[in-house]
Short mmCIF file of C-alpha atoms in Angstrom, two decimals:
data_model
loop_
_atom_site.label_atom_id
_atom_site.label_comp_id
_atom_site.label_asym_id
_atom_site.label_seq_id
_atom_site.Cartn_x
_atom_site.Cartn_y
_atom_site.Cartn_z
CA MET A 6 -0.50 0.43 -0.33
CA GLU A 7 1.84 3.34 -0.77
CA LEU A 8 1.64 6.02 1.70
CA CYS A 9 1.03 8.78 0.18
CA ARG A 10 -0.81 9.85 -2.84
CA GLN A 11 -4.43 8.68 -1.09
CA THR A 12 -7.55 9.88 -2.85
CA LYS A 13 -9.69 8.41 0.07
CA HIS A 14 -10.20 7.98 3.81
CA ASN A 15 -5.76 5.45 5.66
CA GLY A 16 1.33 -5.81 19.98
CA SER A 17 1.60 -9.20 20.44
CA PHE A 18 0.57 -10.32 24.16
CA LEU A 19 -2.85 -11.88 25.79
CA CYS A 20 -3.28 -13.93 22.82
CA PRO A 21 -5.64 -16.29 24.93
CA ASP A 22 -4.93 -20.09 23.98
CA SER A 23 -7.53 -21.38 21.97
CA GLN A 24 -6.36 -25.08 22.64
CA ARG A 25 -7.90 -24.71 25.82
CA PRO A 26 -10.15 -26.20 27.02
CA ALA A 27 -13.80 -24.40 27.06
CA ARG A 28 -13.29 -23.08 30.89
CA GLU A 29 -10.94 -21.94 31.24
CA THR A 30 -8.97 -19.05 29.06
CA SER A 31 -5.41 -18.79 29.04
CA TYR A 32 -3.30 -15.50 27.85
CA THR A 33 -0.26 -15.58 26.30
CA PHE A 34 2.01 -13.03 26.63
CA SER A 35 4.87 -13.03 23.86
CA HIS A 36 6.55 -9.81 22.57
CA VAL A 37 5.26 -6.95 24.31
CA PRO A 38 7.67 -4.23 25.28
CA VAL A 39 8.18 -4.27 28.81
CA ARG A 40 9.72 -0.65 28.21
CA HIS A 41 7.16 2.27 26.41
CA SER A 42 6.51 1.74 22.81
CA MET A 43 8.02 5.39 22.62
CA LEU A 44 11.37 4.39 23.72
CA ALA A 45 10.84 1.08 20.75
CA ARG A 46 10.83 4.48 18.30
CA LYS A 47 13.68 6.56 20.30
CA CYS A 48 15.75 3.41 19.70
CA CYS A 49 14.21 2.82 16.10
CA LEU A 50 14.95 6.48 14.78
CA GLN A 51 18.59 6.28 16.42
CA GLY A 52 19.50 3.29 15.14
CA GLY A 53 19.09 1.07 17.95
CA ASP A 54 17.80 -2.19 18.37
CA HIS A 55 14.31 -2.76 20.19
CA PRO A 56 13.87 -2.87 23.36
CA SER A 57 13.35 -6.26 25.31
CA ASN A 58 11.10 -8.48 24.59
CA SER A 59 9.47 -9.97 27.67
CA TRP A 60 8.01 -13.75 27.55
CA SER A 61 5.94 -14.88 29.64
CA ARG A 62 2.67 -17.29 29.53
CA LEU A 63 -0.15 -17.84 32.69
CA LYS A 64 -3.74 -19.20 33.22
CA ILE A 65 -6.12 -17.42 34.60
CA PRO A 66 -10.44 -18.68 35.23
CA PRO A 67 -13.04 -17.18 33.52
CA LEU A 68 -13.46 -13.82 35.24
CA ASN A 69 -17.47 -13.81 33.51
CA PRO A 70 -19.18 -16.82 34.00
CA MET A 71 -21.59 -15.09 30.91
CA LEU A 72 -18.46 -14.50 28.34
CA PRO A 73 -18.40 -17.10 25.59
CA ALA A 74 -16.67 -20.22 26.29
CA SER A 75 -13.30 -20.38 24.37
CA SER A 76 -13.64 -23.79 22.75
CA PRO A 77 -13.51 -24.19 19.18
CA THR A 78 -17.28 -26.12 18.96
CA THR A 79 -19.42 -23.08 20.25
CA PRO A 80 -21.58 -22.70 17.48
CA ILE A 81 -21.17 -18.66 16.73
CA SER A 82 -24.30 -18.94 13.75
CA HIS A 83 -26.19 -16.36 16.45
CA HIS A 84 -23.40 -13.64 16.99
CA LEU A 85 -22.83 -13.13 13.01
CA ILE A 86 -26.03 -13.01 11.81
CA LEU A 87 -26.35 -10.36 8.82
CA LYS A 88 -28.54 -6.99 8.11
CA ASN A 89 -30.44 -6.06 5.98
CA GLY A 90 -28.20 -9.12 3.48
CA ASN A 91 -24.61 -6.82 4.10
CA TYR A 92 -22.35 -9.71 4.02
CA LEU A 93 -19.68 -9.28 6.97
CA ALA A 94 -16.27 -8.91 5.82
CA MET A 95 -13.38 -9.40 7.86
CA HIS A 96 -13.44 -6.09 10.40
CA TYR A 97 -10.63 -4.38 13.00
CA ILE A 98 -10.63 -2.55 16.27
CA LYS A 99 -9.73 0.74 15.98
CA LEU A 100 -8.35 3.05 17.87
CA LEU A 101 -9.84 6.70 17.62
CA ARG A 102 -7.85 8.51 20.10
CA PRO A 103 -4.82 7.86 22.10
CA PRO A 104 -6.29 5.75 26.07
CA VAL A 105 -6.33 7.79 28.66
CA VAL A 106 -5.78 7.20 31.99
CA GLU A 107 -8.06 10.15 34.47
CA SER A 108 -7.00 10.25 38.27
CA ALA A 109 -9.44 13.51 38.72
CA ARG A 110 -11.90 10.83 39.95
CA ALA A 111 -12.27 8.57 43.66
CA GLU A 112 -11.28 5.22 41.75
CA ARG A 113 -8.69 6.26 37.78
CA CYS A 114 -10.13 4.98 35.16
CA LEU A 115 -8.92 4.44 32.17
CA ARG A 116 -10.79 6.28 28.89
CA LEU A 117 -11.30 4.73 25.00
CA VAL A 118 -12.42 5.52 22.16
CA LEU A 119 -12.90 2.64 19.42
CA ALA A 120 -14.47 1.34 16.11
CA VAL A 121 -14.98 -1.69 14.26
CA THR A 122 -14.65 -1.35 11.37
CA THR A 123 -13.39 -2.50 7.83
CA ASP A 124 -9.79 -1.92 6.97
CA LEU A 125 -10.93 1.18 5.11
CA GLY A 126 -13.62 2.94 7.69
CA ASP A 127 -15.95 2.31 4.74
CA SER A 128 -18.27 0.13 6.57
CA PHE A 129 -19.17 -0.20 10.11
CA PHE A 130 -19.47 -3.77 11.80
CA SER A 131 -23.54 -4.60 12.07
CA PRO A 132 -23.93 -7.48 13.83
CA LYS A 133 -27.92 -8.52 13.81
CA ASP A 134 -26.87 -9.38 17.87
CA PRO A 135 -24.47 -7.22 19.62
CA VAL A 136 -20.80 -9.13 20.65
CA ASP A 137 -18.98 -8.33 24.10
CA LEU A 138 -15.99 -6.76 23.91
CA LEU A 139 -13.53 -7.55 25.55
CA VAL A 140 -10.70 -4.79 27.12
CA VAL A 141 -7.54 -7.19 28.70
CA GLY A 142 -4.62 -5.22 31.05
CA ALA A 143 -1.05 -6.08 32.02
CA TYR A 144 1.22 -4.62 33.92
CA THR A 145 4.92 -6.35 35.61
CA ALA A 146 5.64 -7.59 37.80
CA THR A 147 8.76 -10.02 39.12
CA LYS A 148 8.99 -13.42 39.66
CA ASP A 149 12.21 -15.40 41.17
CA GLY A 150 14.02 -12.28 39.94
CA LYS A 151 12.41 -11.91 36.36
CA GLU A 152 10.22 -9.28 35.40
CA GLN A 153 6.73 -10.98 33.86
CA LEU A 154 3.00 -9.38 32.59
CA VAL A 155 0.54 -10.55 34.69
CA PRO A 156 -3.36 -9.99 33.03
CA VAL A 157 -5.98 -7.77 34.36
CA VAL A 158 -9.62 -8.26 32.61
CA LEU A 159 -10.42 -4.89 32.55
CA THR A 160 -14.29 -4.71 31.87
CA GLN A 161 -15.58 -8.16 33.92
CA ARG A 162 -17.83 -5.25 36.24
CA SER A 163 -19.80 -4.65 32.30
CA PRO A 164 -18.34 -5.73 29.29
CA PRO A 165 -19.35 -3.62 26.54
CA LYS A 166 -21.30 -4.19 23.70
CA TRP A 167 -20.89 -3.16 19.43
CA LYS A 168 -24.60 -2.69 18.68
CA ALA A 169 -25.34 -2.56 15.06
CA GLY A 170 -25.18 1.68 13.63
CA MET A 171 -22.80 2.23 16.27
CA ARG A 172 -20.22 4.45 14.71
CA VAL A 173 -17.45 5.17 17.46
CA LEU A 174 -18.40 3.17 21.00
CA LYS A 175 -16.93 5.59 24.39
CA LEU A 176 -15.40 3.88 27.83
CA ASP A 177 -14.40 4.61 30.83
CA LEU A 178 -12.85 1.92 32.13
CA PRO A 179 -12.05 1.48 36.62
CA LEU A 180 -8.26 0.29 36.88
CA PRO A 181 -6.99 -1.65 39.09
CA PRO A 182 -3.94 -0.36 41.12
CA HIS A 183 -1.73 -1.86 39.26
CA PRO A 184 -0.16 0.22 36.54
CA ILE A 185 -0.92 -0.86 33.44
CA LYS A 186 1.23 -1.42 30.63
CA THR A 187 -0.68 -2.51 27.77
CA ILE A 188 -4.20 -3.13 27.13
CA GLN A 189 -5.91 -5.79 24.47
CA ILE A 190 -9.31 -5.56 22.80
CA ARG A 191 -10.86 -7.62 20.81
CA PRO A 192 -14.56 -9.58 21.00
CA ALA A 193 -15.02 -11.53 24.09
CA ASN A 194 -15.97 -14.31 22.19
CA ARG A 195 -13.02 -15.48 21.44
CA GLN A 196 -14.21 -17.50 17.83
CA LEU A 197 -14.78 -14.51 16.50
CA THR A 198 -11.58 -12.91 16.47
CA ALA A 199 -8.53 -13.68 14.27
CA LEU A 200 -5.84 -14.45 16.92
CA GLY A 201 -2.99 -16.19 14.31
CA THR A 202 -2.77 -16.66 11.01
CA THR A 203 -4.49 -20.34 10.80
CA ASP A 204 -7.51 -17.74 11.29
CA ILE A 205 -7.67 -16.11 8.58
CA TYR A 206 -5.99 -18.92 5.82
CA PRO A 207 -7.88 -21.17 4.42
CA ALA A 208 -10.75 -19.15 5.39
CA THR A 209 -13.04 -20.21 7.79
CA GLY A 210 -16.59 -18.87 6.37
CA GLN A 211 -16.42 -17.42 9.87
CA GLY A 212 -16.67 -12.95 10.01
CA LEU A 213 -13.33 -12.72 12.16
CA ILE A 214 -12.72 -9.13 13.82
CA LEU A 215 -8.73 -8.22 14.58
CA ALA A 216 -7.93 -7.80 18.09
CA ALA A 217 -6.23 -4.09 19.21
CA PHE A 218 -2.94 -3.34 20.75
CA SER A 219 -2.35 -1.10 23.23
CA ASP A 220 0.56 0.60 25.44
CA ILE A 221 -0.51 3.01 27.79
CA SER A 222 1.05 6.54 29.61
CA MET A 223 -0.24 5.98 33.38
CA GLU A 224 2.62 9.47 33.94
CA LYS A 225 1.22 12.88 32.93
CA SER A 226 4.55 13.73 32.30
CA ALA A 227 4.56 10.41 29.98
CA ALA A 228 4.58 10.70 25.56
CA VAL A 229 1.58 9.80 24.82
CA PRO A 230 1.05 6.76 22.79
CA SER A 231 0.33 7.35 18.73
CA VAL A 232 0.63 4.01 17.69
CA CYS A 233 -1.47 1.04 18.05
CA PHE A 234 -0.45 -2.59 17.77
CA ARG A 235 -1.77 -5.71 15.71
CA SER A 236 -0.80 -9.32 16.05
CA LEU A 237 -1.34 -12.99 15.09
CA ARG A 238 0.47 -16.58 16.40
CA LEU A 239 2.20 -18.03 13.57
CA PRO A 240 2.09 -21.54 12.86
CA THR A 241 5.27 -22.32 14.86
CA PRO A 242 5.89 -24.67 17.27
CA ASP A 243 6.66 -22.28 19.82
CA ASN A 244 3.23 -19.72 18.77
CA GLN A 245 5.76 -16.63 17.59
CA THR A 246 4.03 -14.01 16.83
CA LEU A 247 4.08 -10.69 13.94
CA GLN A 248 3.12 -7.86 15.86
CA VAL A 249 3.74 -4.01 13.24
CA GLU A 250 2.59 -1.36 14.93
CA GLU A 251 -0.34 1.64 13.52
CA ASP A 252 -1.65 5.42 13.10
CA MET A 253 -4.42 5.74 16.21
CA GLY A 254 -7.27 6.89 14.53
CA ASP A 255 -9.47 6.70 11.36
CA SER A 256 -7.42 8.03 8.50
CA ILE A 257 -6.30 5.14 5.76
CA ALA A 258 -2.64 6.66 5.67
CA ARG A 259 0.08 4.56 8.24
CA HIS A 260 -3.09 1.43 8.81
CA ILE A 261 -3.17 -1.73 7.69
CA TRP A 262 -5.06 -2.99 5.26
CA ASP A 263 -7.02 -6.39 3.79
CA SER A 264 -4.16 -7.94 1.31
CA GLY A 265 -1.29 -7.44 3.62
CA ILE A 266 -2.54 -9.77 6.15
CA ALA A 267 -4.38 -11.91 4.41
CA THR A 268 -1.24 -12.80 1.98
CA VAL A 269 1.19 -13.15 5.17
CA SER A 270 -1.18 -15.96 6.34
CA LEU A 271 -1.41 -17.49 3.57
CA LEU A 272 2.68 -17.70 3.08
CA ALA A 273 2.43 -19.19 6.41
CA ASP A 274 0.03 -22.00 5.96
CA LYS A 275 2.15 -22.38 2.17
CA LEU A 276 5.69 -21.66 4.13
CA LEU A 277 4.96 -23.18 7.51
CA GLY A 278 1.84 -24.94 8.07
CA ALA A 279 -0.01 -28.34 7.47
CA SER A 280 0.34 -26.58 3.56
CA ALA A 281 4.33 -26.34 3.58
CA THR A 282 4.53 -30.03 1.45
CA PRO A 283 4.55 -30.76 -1.05
CA ILE A 284 3.99 -27.43 -3.27
CA GLY A 285 0.97 -26.91 -4.61
CA LYS A 286 -2.61 -24.28 -5.10
CA PRO A 287 -2.76 -21.51 -5.13
CA MET A 288 0.35 -20.09 -6.85
CA PRO A 289 3.08 -22.59 -6.87
CA ALA A 290 4.87 -20.62 -9.17
CA LEU A 291 5.41 -18.42 -5.96
CA GLN A 292 5.75 -20.98 -3.59
CA GLN A 293 9.23 -22.57 -5.18
CA LEU A 294 10.71 -19.12 -5.83
CA LEU A 295 10.17 -17.98 -2.17
CA ARG A 296 11.09 -21.97 -1.20
CA GLN A 297 13.34 -23.75 -4.07
CA PRO A 298 16.93 -24.12 -3.01
CA ARG A 299 19.56 -21.34 -3.97
CA ALA A 300 23.03 -21.18 -4.35
CA SER A 301 22.89 -17.25 -4.33
CA PRO A 302 20.26 -14.77 -2.01
CA LEU A 303 17.11 -14.10 -2.85
CA ASN A 304 16.33 -10.45 -3.51
CA ILE A 305 12.84 -9.00 -2.71
CA LEU A 306 12.29 -5.49 -3.23
CA GLU A 307 8.59 -4.32 -2.01
CA VAL A 308 6.95 -1.33 -3.66
CA GLY A 309 5.10 1.10 -1.54
CA CYS A 310 5.12 -0.61 1.34
CA GLY A 311 3.01 1.31 4.00
CA ILE A 312 3.71 -0.42 7.15
CA GLY A 313 4.96 -2.87 6.25
CA THR A 314 2.65 -5.88 7.06
CA LEU A 315 3.52 -7.68 4.04
CA GLY A 316 7.22 -7.35 3.43
CA ILE A 317 8.00 -7.65 7.02
CA GLY A 318 5.55 -10.53 6.97
CA MET A 319 7.60 -13.11 4.17
CA ALA A 320 11.20 -12.24 5.79
CA ARG A 321 9.51 -13.88 9.24
CA LEU A 322 8.57 -16.74 7.43
CA LEU A 323 11.47 -17.21 5.31
CA ALA A 324 13.86 -16.92 8.68
CA LEU A 325 11.61 -19.92 10.12
CA LYS A 326 10.86 -22.09 6.98
CA LYS A 327 12.73 -25.08 6.96
CA GLY A 328 15.48 -26.75 4.40
CA PRO A 329 18.27 -27.23 2.85
CA LYS A 330 20.99 -24.21 4.40
CA GLN A 331 21.19 -21.50 1.96
CA PRO A 332 22.72 -17.36 1.83
CA ALA A 333 20.30 -15.81 3.77
CA ALA A 334 17.42 -12.92 1.31
CA ARG A 335 17.35 -9.60 1.14
CA ILE A 336 14.28 -7.53 1.71
CA LEU A 337 14.44 -4.13 1.17
CA MET A 338 10.66 -2.65 2.20
CA THR A 339 10.04 0.58 -0.32
CA ASP A 340 7.95 4.18 -0.58
CA LEU A 341 7.63 7.95 -0.02
CA PRO A 342 9.37 9.04 3.05
CA GLU A 343 7.09 9.94 4.99
CA ALA A 344 6.54 6.48 5.11
CA GLY A 345 9.64 5.81 7.13
CA GLU A 346 9.52 6.15 10.45
CA ARG A 347 6.54 3.61 10.77
CA ALA A 348 8.10 1.55 8.49
CA ARG A 349 11.35 1.83 10.22
CA ALA A 350 9.64 0.96 13.68
CA ASN A 351 7.59 -1.95 12.11
CA ILE A 352 11.50 -3.05 11.31
CA ALA A 353 13.44 -2.45 14.75
CA ARG A 354 9.97 -5.02 16.48
CA GLN A 355 11.74 -7.80 14.60
CA ALA A 356 14.98 -7.37 15.30
CA GLU A 357 15.14 -10.17 17.94
CA ALA A 358 13.51 -12.60 15.39
CA LEU A 359 15.80 -12.01 12.58
CA SER A 360 18.35 -11.74 15.02
CA GLN A 361 19.85 -15.29 13.47
CA ALA A 362 22.40 -14.96 10.69
CA SER A 363 20.43 -17.09 8.81
CA ALA A 364 17.57 -14.78 8.85
CA PRO A 365 16.56 -12.54 5.96
CA SER A 366 18.21 -9.20 6.18
CA LEU A 367 15.29 -6.18 6.55
CA GLU A 368 15.82 -2.51 5.70
CA PHE A 369 13.81 0.13 4.11
CA GLU A 370 14.42 2.82 1.75
CA SER A 371 12.63 5.57 -0.42
CA LEU A 372 11.49 5.42 -3.40
CA ASP A 373 8.62 7.79 -4.93
CA TRP A 374 7.45 6.03 -8.31
CA GLU A 375 7.16 9.78 -9.88
CA ASP A 376 11.64 9.03 -9.95
CA GLY A 377 11.69 5.07 -10.08
CA GLN A 378 8.75 5.14 -13.80
CA ASN A 379 12.38 7.07 -14.86
CA GLY A 380 15.32 4.33 -13.69
CA VAL A 381 15.93 7.10 -10.40
CA PHE A 382 16.89 4.34 -7.95
CA GLY A 383 18.53 4.86 -4.22
CA GLU A 384 21.76 3.27 -3.86
CA GLN A 385 20.52 -0.06 -1.73
CA VAL A 386 17.81 -0.36 -4.93
CA GLN A 387 20.22 0.46 -7.54
CA GLY A 388 23.06 -1.61 -6.00
CA ASN A 389 20.82 -4.70 -6.19
CA ALA A 390 19.17 -7.09 -8.98
CA TRP A 391 15.88 -7.98 -7.73
CA ASP A 392 14.64 -11.27 -8.32
CA LEU A 393 10.79 -10.67 -7.59
CA VAL A 394 9.22 -7.48 -6.82
CA VAL A 395 6.50 -7.30 -4.38
CA VAL A 396 3.37 -5.11 -4.62
CA SER A 397 0.50 -5.19 -2.04
CA ASP A 398 -3.06 -3.05 -2.27
CA CYS A 399 -1.63 0.33 -4.03
CA THR A 400 -3.84 -0.32 -7.14
CA TYR A 401 -7.04 1.47 -5.10
CA ASN A 402 -5.74 4.63 -6.72
CA THR A 403 -5.80 5.68 -10.71
CA ASP A 404 -3.97 8.72 -10.66
CA THR A 405 -0.96 6.44 -9.74
CA LEU A 406 -0.98 3.30 -11.49
CA SER A 407 1.38 4.92 -14.95
CA PRO A 408 3.74 5.56 -12.61
CA LEU A 409 3.71 2.36 -10.65
CA VAL A 410 3.21 0.01 -14.18
CA GLN A 411 7.12 2.12 -15.44
CA THR A 412 8.93 1.41 -12.28
CA LEU A 413 7.89 -1.93 -12.36
CA SER A 414 9.18 -1.55 -15.92
CA ALA A 415 12.67 0.71 -14.93
CA LEU A 416 13.25 -2.72 -12.14
CA HIS A 417 12.61 -4.94 -14.37
CA ARG A 418 15.31 -2.87 -16.74
CA HIS A 419 18.14 -2.05 -13.60
CA SER A 420 17.82 -5.90 -13.34
CA THR A 421 18.26 -7.73 -16.58
CA GLN A 422 21.15 -5.76 -17.06
CA GLN A 423 23.11 -7.79 -14.35
CA SER A 424 21.26 -11.33 -15.83
CA VAL A 425 18.19 -11.97 -12.97
CA ARG A 426 14.49 -11.30 -14.68
CA PRO A 427 12.41 -10.93 -11.28
CA LYS A 428 9.31 -11.29 -12.14
CA VAL A 429 5.78 -9.24 -10.35
CA PHE A 430 3.41 -10.65 -6.93
CA LEU A 431 1.09 -8.74 -7.23
CA SER A 432 -1.57 -8.99 -3.47
CA THR A 433 -4.63 -6.53 -4.29
CA LYS A 434 -8.07 -5.66 -2.73
CA SER A 435 -10.62 -4.29 -5.69
CA ARG A 436 -12.11 -1.32 -3.78
CA HIS A 437 -13.67 0.31 -7.25
CA SER A 438 -14.04 -1.09 -11.54
CA SER A 439 -10.97 1.54 -12.32
CA GLU A 440 -8.36 -0.57 -10.25
CA ARG A 441 -8.30 -2.46 -13.68
CA GLU A 442 -6.34 -0.37 -15.74
CA PHE A 443 -3.70 -1.63 -14.26
CA TRP A 444 -4.14 -4.80 -15.71
CA ASP A 445 -4.51 -3.00 -19.21
CA LEU A 446 -1.66 -1.27 -18.44
CA MET A 447 0.84 -4.20 -17.34
CA ALA A 448 -0.56 -6.09 -20.46
CA ALA A 449 0.06 -2.59 -22.29
CA ASP A 450 4.11 -2.51 -21.23
CA GLY A 451 4.51 -6.13 -22.02
CA TRP A 452 4.03 -7.81 -18.65
CA SER A 453 1.94 -11.25 -18.76
CA ILE A 454 0.22 -13.38 -16.05
CA GLN A 455 1.84 -16.33 -15.12
CA GLU A 456 -0.22 -17.07 -12.51
CA GLU A 457 -2.89 -16.06 -10.95
CA ALA A 458 -5.71 -17.18 -7.48
CA THR A 459 -8.17 -15.54 -5.51
CA LEU A 460 -7.93 -15.48 -2.18
CA PRO A 461 -11.13 -15.76 0.38
CA LEU A 462 -11.14 -12.95 3.04
CA PRO A 463 -12.69 -14.44 6.66
CA HIS A 464 -16.92 -13.89 5.97
CA ILE A 465 -20.07 -16.38 6.09
CA ASP A 466 -22.47 -16.96 3.55
CA GLY A 467 -20.49 -15.69 0.79
CA GLY A 468 -20.72 -11.78 -0.27
CA GLY A 469 -17.68 -9.23 0.01
CA ASN A 470 -14.59 -8.82 -1.95
CA PRO A 471 -11.86 -11.80 -1.82
CA ILE A 472 -8.14 -11.18 -1.84
CA GLU A 473 -6.42 -11.63 -5.71
CA LEU A 474 -3.29 -12.31 -6.26
CA TYR A 475 -1.42 -12.29 -9.54
CA LEU A 476 2.32 -14.01 -10.57
CA PHE A 477 3.42 -11.83 -13.21
CA GLU A 478 6.63 -12.12 -15.76
CA LYS A 479 8.28 -10.18 -18.84
CA LYS A 480 9.63 -11.56 -21.38
#
């Protein structure tokens, strides 16, 4: 998703463990900065490492017997009956304002302003029956000389509800005496929540909502967080998580979009999950390119990376995939300069997970398609031949389609001069019919489709636009 030429609007912790029995809830804390995320961004901007992360696991009993059980067998149909024939697609809990701790009253409370919307915020979640939301906080405690995160449910007294017709939900939640460091907001029913890539692909037929995570500033003098987090559990034995941050608010800039998260979920299944062997549908040629043994590094360039969901996800998956030892891949994410802060912060969040020598390198460099179409590239783009160019959710703005296509062709010319013939992998969700101009421009410039597939988003009873996947080649 290219960051700024927008003509329209543009964590991992407290993850309930679905493998536990129905009347027991387990929370997994993973990749949660014990120190405030502002420090993480400061370290990133200064070129330092991301702060150390805290890992711990604990189980707590269900705090409200009226909440839906977390058993995978619990029926969900009555929670997701659609209103007025509108199909339920994937939705996101979005924090519209930074969480604020109010201390003027007898007891401290946490003020939240949120909505449940689609990725672009152009449609609000509209269930027939109200959906209970769960807000879980975490504070740090020292046990056996080690800091651990301890969860506490903040909505135990009266679970808030999201109802059809709502556009915003404002909450005042009493806080415990312990200083809360971070919160998670999600549906109380585990089956409505996307907590891992396997919840998104293969499509389950459910409408799913992606949880939101945020750090909390308890001190008046401390900087107020301007970002929230998204977190997805990867299909690994140790439940590693992919975490990216995005801006708070209802704009579409610097936010997670459907195509990136859905494509990462597909690739997680094909590279790490039950479908990891043998290579098969969908997109077998893409899978072969990502999995085949190589004598030289696999060089991947992402254009229009936005906050970096797809490029970062690919780096994490390539680091985890099994296979013969080979040179570490290189992934370079590019976008306009104003995307750099968020993309670099999200790269910094992966520092520990990508610390092994065999893990891909992951970097960001500015690239304006107005320059790229003329073959004007930065030092890192210019200094490498690219095997695969990745594009995700970049076709929605028709004003930039011609520069985008010309940039892809310029990258092809640049790489073929070094005897590398790059392919282009496009992941997109069609927003309007005029986007089809991209395919016409690609064909006119000599690109052909090697393979294509559609990737349904989680929803029920059909409907909604799927993710479209294409692998282009140029003779």
